Tab-separated table of C-alpha atoms in Angstrom:
chain	number	residue	atom	x	y	z
A	1	MET	CA	-65.093	-64.893	-3.375
A	2	LYS	CA	-68.250	-65.435	-5.412
A	3	PRO	CA	-71.445	-64.402	-3.627
A	4	LEU	CA	-73.458	-67.217	-2.038
A	5	ILE	CA	-77.247	-67.454	-1.972
A	6	ALA	CA	-78.992	-70.226	-0.018
A	7	LEU	CA	-82.602	-71.286	-0.634
A	8	ILE	CA	-85.262	-72.972	1.465
A	9	SER	CA	-88.867	-73.482	0.371
A	10	ASP	CA	-91.884	-75.760	0.338
A	11	PHE	CA	-91.891	-75.888	-3.472
A	12	GLY	CA	-90.708	-79.478	-3.803
A	13	LEU	CA	-88.902	-80.519	-6.977
A	14	ARG	CA	-91.736	-81.813	-9.158
A	15	ASP	CA	-92.643	-78.435	-10.634
A	16	ASN	CA	-90.461	-75.681	-12.071
A	17	PHE	CA	-90.619	-73.209	-9.175
A	18	VAL	CA	-87.080	-73.802	-7.871
A	19	GLY	CA	-85.522	-73.709	-11.335
A	20	VAL	CA	-87.261	-70.443	-12.184
A	21	LEU	CA	-86.166	-68.930	-8.869
A	22	LYS	CA	-82.539	-69.742	-9.656
A	23	ALA	CA	-82.831	-68.517	-13.240
A	24	VAL	CA	-84.058	-65.108	-12.066
A	25	MET	CA	-81.169	-64.793	-9.612
A	26	LEU	CA	-78.520	-65.909	-12.076
A	27	GLY	CA	-79.870	-63.509	-14.693
A	28	ILE	CA	-78.996	-60.669	-12.319
A	29	ALA	CA	-75.984	-62.185	-10.519
A	30	PRO	CA	-74.372	-64.663	-12.951
A	31	ARG	CA	-71.351	-65.168	-10.690
A	32	ALA	CA	-73.439	-66.170	-7.681
A	33	ARG	CA	-73.313	-69.662	-6.229
A	34	ILE	CA	-76.677	-71.043	-5.175
A	35	VAL	CA	-77.094	-73.707	-2.477
A	36	ASP	CA	-80.338	-75.556	-1.781
A	37	ILE	CA	-80.930	-76.058	1.952
A	38	SER	CA	-84.241	-77.846	1.363
A	39	HIS	CA	-87.287	-77.644	-0.866
A	40	GLY	CA	-89.028	-80.441	1.003
A	41	VAL	CA	-90.493	-78.348	3.817
A	42	PRO	CA	-94.068	-79.541	4.515
A	43	ARG	CA	-96.471	-77.335	2.569
A	44	HIS	CA	-97.156	-73.995	4.282
A	45	ASP	CA	-95.283	-75.081	7.443
A	46	ILE	CA	-93.534	-71.864	8.423
A	47	ARG	CA	-92.263	-73.230	11.755
A	48	ALA	CA	-90.683	-76.287	10.142
A	49	ALA	CA	-88.890	-74.046	7.664
A	50	ALA	CA	-87.778	-71.711	10.457
A	51	PHE	CA	-86.305	-74.648	12.385
A	52	LEU	CA	-84.472	-76.051	9.346
A	53	LEU	CA	-83.112	-72.627	8.450
A	54	ALA	CA	-81.991	-71.857	11.998
A	55	SER	CA	-80.211	-75.217	12.303
A	56	SER	CA	-78.377	-74.670	8.996
A	57	VAL	CA	-77.202	-71.060	9.045
A	58	SER	CA	-74.038	-71.445	11.132
A	59	TYR	CA	-72.495	-73.790	8.544
A	60	PHE	CA	-72.521	-71.093	5.859
A	61	PRO	CA	-69.795	-68.498	5.283
A	62	ARG	CA	-70.188	-64.931	6.375
A	63	GLY	CA	-72.142	-62.794	3.924
A	64	THR	CA	-74.453	-65.560	2.698
A	65	VAL	CA	-77.866	-64.344	1.522
A	66	PHE	CA	-80.688	-66.648	2.661
A	67	VAL	CA	-83.933	-66.682	0.681
A	68	SER	CA	-86.851	-68.352	2.444
A	69	VAL	CA	-90.097	-68.980	0.592
A	70	VAL	CA	-92.775	-70.680	2.630
A	71	ASP	CA	-95.418	-68.095	2.050
A	72	PRO	CA	-99.056	-69.054	2.628
A	73	GLY	CA	-99.888	-65.343	2.918
A	74	VAL	CA	-98.614	-64.440	-0.558
A	75	GLY	CA	-100.864	-61.877	-2.234
A	76	SER	CA	-102.279	-60.655	1.071
A	77	GLY	CA	-101.275	-57.627	3.098
A	78	ARG	CA	-98.235	-59.344	4.626
A	79	ARG	CA	-94.988	-57.459	4.073
A	80	ALA	CA	-91.838	-58.598	2.319
A	81	ILE	CA	-88.687	-57.899	4.342
A	82	ALA	CA	-84.922	-58.200	4.309
A	83	MET	CA	-82.887	-58.581	7.481
A	84	ARG	CA	-79.205	-58.082	8.198
A	85	SER	CA	-77.735	-59.962	11.124
A	86	ARG	CA	-74.187	-59.943	12.409
A	87	ASN	CA	-72.951	-62.279	9.659
A	88	TYR	CA	-75.786	-62.880	7.192
A	89	TYR	CA	-78.724	-61.534	5.192
A	90	PHE	CA	-82.259	-62.954	5.185
A	91	ILE	CA	-84.973	-62.290	2.620
A	92	GLY	CA	-88.557	-63.504	2.656
A	93	PRO	CA	-92.090	-62.831	3.811
A	94	ASP	CA	-92.689	-61.191	7.161
A	95	ASN	CA	-94.191	-64.311	8.712
A	96	GLY	CA	-91.399	-65.252	11.120
A	97	ILE	CA	-89.664	-67.717	8.813
A	98	SER	CA	-86.246	-66.050	9.208
A	99	SER	CA	-86.715	-64.734	12.725
A	100	ILE	CA	-85.130	-67.584	14.716
A	101	ALA	CA	-82.018	-67.766	12.533
A	102	ALA	CA	-81.552	-64.007	12.393
A	103	ALA	CA	-82.098	-63.566	16.132
A	104	HIS	CA	-79.547	-66.270	16.958
A	105	ASP	CA	-76.969	-64.403	14.891
A	106	GLY	CA	-77.991	-60.986	16.215
A	107	ILE	CA	-80.332	-58.805	14.149
A	108	LYS	CA	-78.774	-55.521	13.077
A	109	LYS	CA	-81.318	-54.057	10.666
A	110	VAL	CA	-84.663	-54.866	9.037
A	111	VAL	CA	-86.091	-53.148	5.963
A	112	VAL	CA	-89.449	-53.444	4.222
A	113	LEU	CA	-88.979	-54.357	0.558
A	114	GLU	CA	-90.628	-51.473	-1.289
A	115	ASN	CA	-88.259	-50.245	-4.004
A	116	LYS	CA	-89.726	-51.774	-7.168
A	117	ARG	CA	-86.573	-50.908	-9.063
A	118	TYR	CA	-85.156	-54.133	-7.655
A	119	PHE	CA	-88.228	-56.280	-8.389
A	120	ARG	CA	-89.212	-57.933	-11.639
A	121	LYS	CA	-91.291	-55.596	-13.793
A	122	SER	CA	-94.369	-57.782	-13.627
A	123	ILE	CA	-95.285	-58.971	-10.121
A	124	SER	CA	-97.568	-61.960	-9.709
A	125	SER	CA	-99.876	-62.116	-6.707
A	126	THR	CA	-98.971	-65.814	-6.282
A	127	PHE	CA	-95.181	-65.962	-6.811
A	128	HIS	CA	-93.338	-63.299	-4.820
A	129	GLY	CA	-90.423	-65.709	-4.537
A	130	ARG	CA	-89.730	-65.212	-8.227
A	131	ASP	CA	-90.768	-61.586	-8.591
A	132	ILE	CA	-89.529	-59.984	-5.339
A	133	PHE	CA	-87.354	-62.223	-3.161
A	134	ALA	CA	-85.156	-63.700	-5.919
A	135	PRO	CA	-84.254	-60.405	-7.638
A	136	VAL	CA	-83.666	-58.627	-4.319
A	137	ALA	CA	-81.377	-61.458	-3.191
A	138	ALA	CA	-79.425	-61.279	-6.437
A	139	HIS	CA	-78.992	-57.498	-6.226
A	140	LEU	CA	-77.941	-57.813	-2.588
A	141	ALA	CA	-75.395	-60.477	-3.566
A	142	CYS	CA	-74.062	-58.064	-6.201
A	143	GLY	CA	-73.347	-55.465	-3.525
A	144	VAL	CA	-76.448	-53.263	-3.441
A	145	SER	CA	-76.789	-51.949	0.117
A	146	LEU	CA	-79.711	-53.104	2.236
A	147	GLU	CA	-80.943	-49.538	2.676
A	148	ARG	CA	-81.653	-49.227	-1.055
A	149	PHE	CA	-84.465	-51.780	-0.958
A	150	GLY	CA	-86.843	-49.947	1.352
A	151	ARG	CA	-87.500	-48.157	4.619
A	152	PRO	CA	-86.164	-49.520	7.905
A	153	THR	CA	-88.536	-50.979	10.481
A	154	ILE	CA	-88.189	-52.162	14.044
A	155	GLN	CA	-91.319	-54.290	13.824
A	156	HIS	CA	-91.319	-57.737	12.279
A	157	HIS	CA	-93.110	-60.983	12.967
A	158	ALA	CA	-91.106	-63.333	15.196
A	159	ILE	CA	-91.594	-66.942	16.166
A	160	GLY	CA	-89.462	-69.136	18.407
A	161	ILE	CA	-88.742	-72.637	19.582
A	162	PRO	CA	-90.516	-73.037	22.933
A	163	ALA	CA	-88.257	-73.871	25.858
A	164	PRO	CA	-88.934	-76.995	27.941
A	165	ALA	CA	-90.201	-76.447	31.470
A	166	ILE	CA	-90.166	-78.289	34.786
A	167	ARG	CA	-93.651	-78.690	36.242
A	168	ALA	CA	-94.634	-80.816	39.242
A	169	ASP	CA	-91.424	-82.854	39.108
A	170	MET	CA	-91.748	-83.442	35.367
A	171	LEU	CA	-89.597	-82.178	32.498
A	172	CYS	CA	-92.118	-81.071	29.901
A	173	GLY	CA	-91.135	-80.550	26.281
A	174	GLU	CA	-92.659	-81.063	22.879
A	175	THR	CA	-91.905	-82.230	19.362
A	176	ILE	CA	-90.707	-79.606	16.901
A	177	HIS	CA	-89.845	-81.520	13.718
A	178	ILE	CA	-89.833	-84.953	12.067
A	179	ASP	CA	-87.000	-85.624	9.640
A	180	VAL	CA	-87.056	-87.800	6.535
A	181	PHE	CA	-85.927	-90.859	8.526
A	182	GLY	CA	-88.819	-90.537	10.948
A	183	ASN	CA	-86.677	-89.243	13.817
A	184	VAL	CA	-88.820	-87.076	16.092
A	185	ILE	CA	-86.898	-83.951	17.116
A	186	THR	CA	-87.849	-82.392	20.443
A	187	ASN	CA	-87.123	-79.030	22.041
A	188	ILE	CA	-85.237	-80.775	24.885
A	189	THR	CA	-81.448	-80.901	24.930
A	190	LYS	CA	-79.302	-83.642	26.414
A	191	LYS	CA	-78.162	-81.153	29.033
A	192	ASP	CA	-81.791	-80.502	29.996
A	193	LEU	CA	-82.346	-84.222	30.491
A	194	VAL	CA	-79.119	-84.909	32.391
A	195	ASN	CA	-79.645	-81.962	34.735
A	196	PHE	CA	-83.201	-83.066	35.425
A	197	ILE	CA	-82.667	-86.774	36.112
A	198	ARG	CA	-79.443	-86.251	38.131
A	199	ARG	CA	-77.865	-89.563	37.133
A	200	LYS	CA	-81.063	-91.454	37.859
A	201	ARG	CA	-83.099	-93.492	35.445
A	202	PHE	CA	-86.011	-91.871	33.665
A	203	LYS	CA	-89.216	-92.743	31.930
A	204	ALA	CA	-90.611	-90.557	29.196
A	205	GLN	CA	-93.951	-90.542	27.474
A	206	LEU	CA	-94.772	-89.530	23.924
A	207	ALA	CA	-98.203	-90.162	22.449
A	208	ARG	CA	-99.031	-92.672	25.226
A	209	LYS	CA	-95.919	-94.769	24.579
A	210	LYS	CA	-92.793	-94.939	26.727
A	211	ILE	CA	-89.109	-94.151	26.210
A	212	THR	CA	-86.625	-95.223	28.889
A	213	ARG	CA	-83.227	-95.099	27.214
A	214	LEU	CA	-80.643	-92.533	26.123
A	215	ALA	CA	-78.392	-94.005	23.431
A	216	SER	CA	-74.983	-92.803	22.288
A	217	SER	CA	-75.477	-94.035	18.706
A	218	TYR	CA	-78.035	-95.766	16.523
A	219	ALA	CA	-75.871	-98.884	16.317
A	220	ALA	CA	-75.629	-99.221	20.103
A	221	ALA	CA	-79.321	-98.659	20.766
A	222	GLY	CA	-80.877	-102.036	20.095
A	223	PRO	CA	-84.621	-102.527	19.514
A	224	GLY	CA	-87.324	-100.153	20.679
A	225	PRO	CA	-87.510	-96.365	20.924
A	226	PHE	CA	-84.760	-94.304	22.534
A	227	PHE	CA	-83.497	-90.747	22.925
A	228	ILE	CA	-80.347	-89.715	21.094
A	229	GLU	CA	-78.639	-86.348	20.881
A	230	GLY	CA	-79.135	-85.263	17.291
A	231	SER	CA	-76.614	-83.486	15.119
A	232	PHE	CA	-78.269	-80.106	15.781
A	233	GLY	CA	-78.173	-80.356	19.575
A	234	PHE	CA	-81.701	-81.485	20.439
A	235	LEU	CA	-82.837	-84.827	21.763
A	236	GLU	CA	-84.476	-86.960	19.101
A	237	VAL	CA	-86.797	-89.888	19.632
A	238	SER	CA	-85.452	-92.548	17.312
A	239	MET	CA	-85.543	-96.236	16.437
A	240	ALA	CA	-82.780	-98.210	14.754
A	241	HIS	CA	-83.669	-98.848	11.099
A	242	LYS	CA	-87.278	-97.799	11.684
A	243	SER	CA	-89.408	-94.669	11.699
A	244	ALA	CA	-90.096	-93.491	15.238
A	245	ALA	CA	-92.771	-91.151	13.908
A	246	ARG	CA	-94.645	-94.108	12.465
A	247	TYR	CA	-94.177	-96.167	15.651
A	248	PHE	CA	-95.674	-93.345	17.740
A	249	SER	CA	-98.409	-92.708	15.136
A	250	LEU	CA	-97.538	-89.023	14.885
A	251	ARG	CA	-99.531	-87.184	12.269
A	252	GLY	CA	-98.114	-83.740	12.935
A	253	SER	CA	-94.484	-82.792	13.344
A	254	ARG	CA	-94.729	-80.389	16.280
A	255	GLY	CA	-96.529	-79.594	19.471
A	256	VAL	CA	-96.932	-83.165	20.722
A	257	PRO	CA	-96.061	-83.241	24.463
A	258	VAL	CA	-92.941	-85.088	25.623
A	259	ILE	CA	-93.122	-85.734	29.378
A	260	ILE	CA	-90.092	-87.023	31.308
A	261	ARG	CA	-90.183	-88.254	34.900
A	262	ARG	CA	-87.451	-89.606	37.151
A	263	ALA	CA	-87.809	-93.375	37.526
């Protein structure tokens, strides 16, 4: 089977960054297939990229090489790393972008990318995606062993999705992402909610506005905001045919408290 490389970045599609990234990889691994997860990550938002990557990985075949380039620290002292998990490979800056996805799959080995033999000859201080991550991914897809790229390390930057907590008879969570439809994704699962309310009614608060319904589908929800179990397993605050993020006047995508009480 042809090797598969998957990309996620905050490059957008207006400029030529994504095309150049692919050209570098295909110049080294012409048989590789390249899949775009997303290039619409909010600029410099490492946590948003980490969430999107982690919620996508399990749909890819074993052996996929994931290249993640949301890299506000490019040109600084931050390291470039490659990780091998039980089923996949992850390449990118050592800023935690791949840590959630790799940890979920079980991290087996991490190496610091140091062997310049596998980089482009000229390395820009502003585009390591092109000059380091892309060529390393292509060589890895061609069968070069992980150990050839650099020394192993047990230290790497990790981030996580915070778990909801029960405090003073309240289920306390927070927002972690807003999708293109304006659905507000929380860190609370349907199981968390059901176990907390114990078949009773509930009232939730987000940005000083209330949510009192759990819907099974958008079509069945009717007007007003509601919770729905999203396709990636978390509760989402949604509105039929409208942007919930706009309704709740959310400017940021994460860290806004979601408080649920039994009614």
